[in-house]
Structure formats: structure tokens, C-alpha cells
Amino acid sequence: LVGRKVVTALAAGLTPIVCVGELLEERDAGRTHEVVGRQLDAVAAALEATAGGLSDLGRCVLAYEPVWAIGTGRTASPEQAQDVHAFIRGRIRSRDGTIAGSVRVLYGGSVKPGNARELFGMPDVDGGLIGGASLKAEDFVAIVAAAGV
């Protein structure tokens, strides 16, 4: 379903933000890569069936947003986020090495002024998908500053 929505959004000239992530039980069971890989593969397969192929993934924004961090105040450590972001890039690289480095991969799980700089400092984290903190002007400005923008 998500793959079809991505294809439809791209055909309409939109830039889809494709969120992937695991439940807390899946993380605790060591299944993060399995779950995120399955989610990415579904989107990749839908794109590969179109004229633009997997290269259209470069027109999307990917976001690792662990379900257990949405609205809970919990966040992945910078190292956990980096691990999953590197996995995402590797998974894309295994299908098409030409686009893996150019796909934007954001972190979206309770990004706050206090953790933004460390998260954004990870080599495979290209920025943040900011939720609740975007509703507080001071917090959002601090997050933007942490991104070096």
C-alpha cells in the first residue's frame, strides 16, 4: 500500500516522505533491520515496477521513525539512529549503488533541542523530521540551529 502511494505521489509531482520504523517489541527482539528492510523492499519493488524504476527513490525523502519514539518523548540514541540509517543506505546500495548516497534519510523520533546536534552529527543522518517540537517556536529554532542551517 505504501509503495503504491509513493508511486502515485511521484506521478502527481509530489515529494513523498516515506517513513520506516519498528515497534518497541520488534526492537527489543533484535528485529529492527528485518522490519525496516521489509518496509524498504516493498517501496523499492513498487518503484521498480514503474518506468522511472528505483532511481525515483532519489525523488523521495526517507525517514527512520521508530514507532516506539513517536510522541513518547523517547528517542533512539545517536548510535542507534546511525545504525539504522547506515542499514537503510546499505539496503538501497544493494539494489542500486548509484542512488544510495544521494537519498536523503532523516531521523524522526522525538527530536528535541537537547538531542538534535548529536543526532544530526551522525554520518548517515541527513536531518530531522520534526514533529511536536515544531509547534514550539523556541524549540524549533534551537533544532534548526543544531542542524547548522
PDB file of N, CA and C in Angstrom, residues 6-7 9-10 14-18 43 47 54-63 102-105:
ATOM      1  N   VAL A   6       3.470   5.905  -2.808  1.00  0.00           N
ATOM      2  CA  VAL A   6       4.686   6.597  -3.231  1.00  0.00           C
ATOM      3  C   VAL A   6       4.661   6.800  -4.740  1.00  0.00           C
ATOM      4  N   VAL A   7       4.324   5.760  -5.490  1.00  0.00           N
ATOM      5  CA  VAL A   7       4.260   5.848  -6.953  1.00  0.00           C
ATOM      6  C   VAL A   7       3.231   6.899  -7.359  1.00  0.00           C
ATOM      7  N   ALA A   9       2.075   9.477  -5.572  1.00  0.00           N
ATOM      8  CA  ALA A   9       2.548  10.813  -5.184  1.00  0.00           C
ATOM      9  C   ALA A   9       3.583  11.329  -6.173  1.00  0.00           C
ATOM     10  N   LEU A  10       4.533  10.483  -6.565  1.00  0.00           N
ATOM     11  CA  LEU A  10       5.551  10.893  -7.527  1.00  0.00           C
ATOM     12  C   LEU A  10       4.919  11.253  -8.873  1.00  0.00           C
ATOM     13  N   LEU A  14       4.558  15.223  -6.496  1.00  0.00           N
ATOM     14  CA  LEU A  14       4.824  15.453  -5.078  1.00  0.00           C
ATOM     15  C   LEU A  14       6.122  14.773  -4.654  1.00  0.00           C
ATOM     16  N   THR A  15       6.658  15.210  -3.544  1.00  0.00           N
ATOM     17  CA  THR A  15       7.830  14.567  -2.948  1.00  0.00           C
ATOM     18  C   THR A  15       7.353  13.785  -1.735  1.00  0.00           C
ATOM     19  N   PRO A  16       7.242  12.471  -1.862  1.00  0.00           N
ATOM     20  CA  PRO A  16       6.767  11.687  -0.719  1.00  0.00           C
ATOM     21  C   PRO A  16       7.829  11.583   0.371  1.00  0.00           C
ATOM     22  N   ILE A  17       7.382  11.611   1.602  1.00  0.00           N
ATOM     23  CA  ILE A  17       8.235  11.323   2.754  1.00  0.00           C
ATOM     24  C   ILE A  17       7.841   9.930   3.210  1.00  0.00           C
ATOM     25  N   VAL A  18       8.753   8.993   3.032  1.00  0.00           N
ATOM     26  CA  VAL A  18       8.491   7.587   3.312  1.00  0.00           C
ATOM     27  C   VAL A  18       9.069   7.254   4.679  1.00  0.00           C
ATOM     28  N   VAL A  43       8.574  -0.676  -0.854  1.00  0.00           N
ATOM     29  CA  VAL A  43       8.577   0.572  -1.619  1.00  0.00           C
ATOM     30  C   VAL A  43       9.457   0.422  -2.859  1.00  0.00           C
ATOM     31  N   LEU A  47       8.454   0.830  -6.898  1.00  0.00           N
ATOM     32  CA  LEU A  47       9.141   1.759  -7.800  1.00  0.00           C
ATOM     33  C   LEU A  47       9.781   1.028  -8.975  1.00  0.00           C
ATOM     34  N   LEU A  54      13.827   2.233  -9.737  1.00  0.00           N
ATOM     35  CA  LEU A  54      14.300   2.547  -8.391  1.00  0.00           C
ATOM     36  C   LEU A  54      14.956   3.918  -8.319  1.00  0.00           C
ATOM     37  N   SER A  55      15.416   4.441  -9.437  1.00  0.00           N
ATOM     38  CA  SER A  55      16.036   5.769  -9.405  1.00  0.00           C
ATOM     39  C   SER A  55      15.066   6.824  -8.891  1.00  0.00           C
ATOM     40  N   ASP A  56      13.763   6.575  -9.007  1.00  0.00           N
ATOM     41  CA  ASP A  56      12.775   7.516  -8.478  1.00  0.00           C
ATOM     42  C   ASP A  56      12.825   7.616  -6.954  1.00  0.00           C
ATOM     43  N   LEU A  57      13.501   6.668  -6.310  1.00  0.00           N
ATOM     44  CA  LEU A  57      13.667   6.771  -4.863  1.00  0.00           C
ATOM     45  C   LEU A  57      14.438   8.042  -4.509  1.00  0.00           C
ATOM     46  N   GLY A  58      15.270   8.495  -5.425  1.00  0.00           N
ATOM     47  CA  GLY A  58      16.006   9.740  -5.231  1.00  0.00           C
ATOM     48  C   GLY A  58      15.112  10.965  -5.211  1.00  0.00           C
ATOM     49  N   ARG A  59      13.876  10.832  -5.655  1.00  0.00           N
ATOM     50  CA  ARG A  59      12.907  11.929  -5.607  1.00  0.00           C
ATOM     51  C   ARG A  59      12.090  11.900  -4.325  1.00  0.00           C
ATOM     52  N   CYS A  60      12.361  10.926  -3.477  1.00  0.00           N
ATOM     53  CA  CYS A  60      11.655  10.777  -2.193  1.00  0.00           C
ATOM     54  C   CYS A  60      12.565  11.228  -1.054  1.00  0.00           C
ATOM     55  N   VAL A  61      11.970  11.402   0.098  1.00  0.00           N
ATOM     56  CA  VAL A  61      12.712  11.588   1.337  1.00  0.00           C
ATOM     57  C   VAL A  61      12.376  10.382   2.200  1.00  0.00           C
ATOM     58  N   LEU A  62      13.387   9.731   2.729  1.00  0.00           N
ATOM     59  CA  LEU A  62      13.169   8.617   3.645  1.00  0.00           C
ATOM     60  C   LEU A  62      13.318   9.128   5.068  1.00  0.00           C
ATOM     61  N   ALA A  63      12.572   8.567   5.970  1.00  0.00           N
ATOM     62  CA  ALA A  63      12.700   8.939   7.383  1.00  0.00           C
ATOM     63  C   ALA A  63      12.633   7.677   8.228  1.00  0.00           C
ATOM     64  N   SER A 102      22.810   9.559  -2.471  1.00  0.00           N
ATOM     65  CA  SER A 102      22.068  10.802  -2.699  1.00  0.00           C
ATOM     66  C   SER A 102      20.681  10.822  -2.065  1.00  0.00           C
ATOM     67  N   VAL A 103      20.195   9.679  -1.628  1.00  0.00           N
ATOM     68  CA  VAL A 103      18.869   9.636  -0.998  1.00  0.00           C
ATOM     69  C   VAL A 103      18.957  10.289   0.379  1.00  0.00           C
ATOM     70  N   ARG A 104      18.055  11.218   0.644  1.00  0.00           N
ATOM     71  CA  ARG A 104      18.022  11.875   1.946  1.00  0.00           C
ATOM     72  C   ARG A 104      17.329  10.961   2.948  1.00  0.00           C
ATOM     73  N   VAL A 105      17.990  10.747   4.088  1.00  0.00           N
ATOM     74  CA  VAL A 105      17.432   9.915   5.150  1.00  0.00           C
ATOM     75  C   VAL A 105      17.411  10.746   6.428  1.00  0.00           C
TER      76      VAL A 105
END
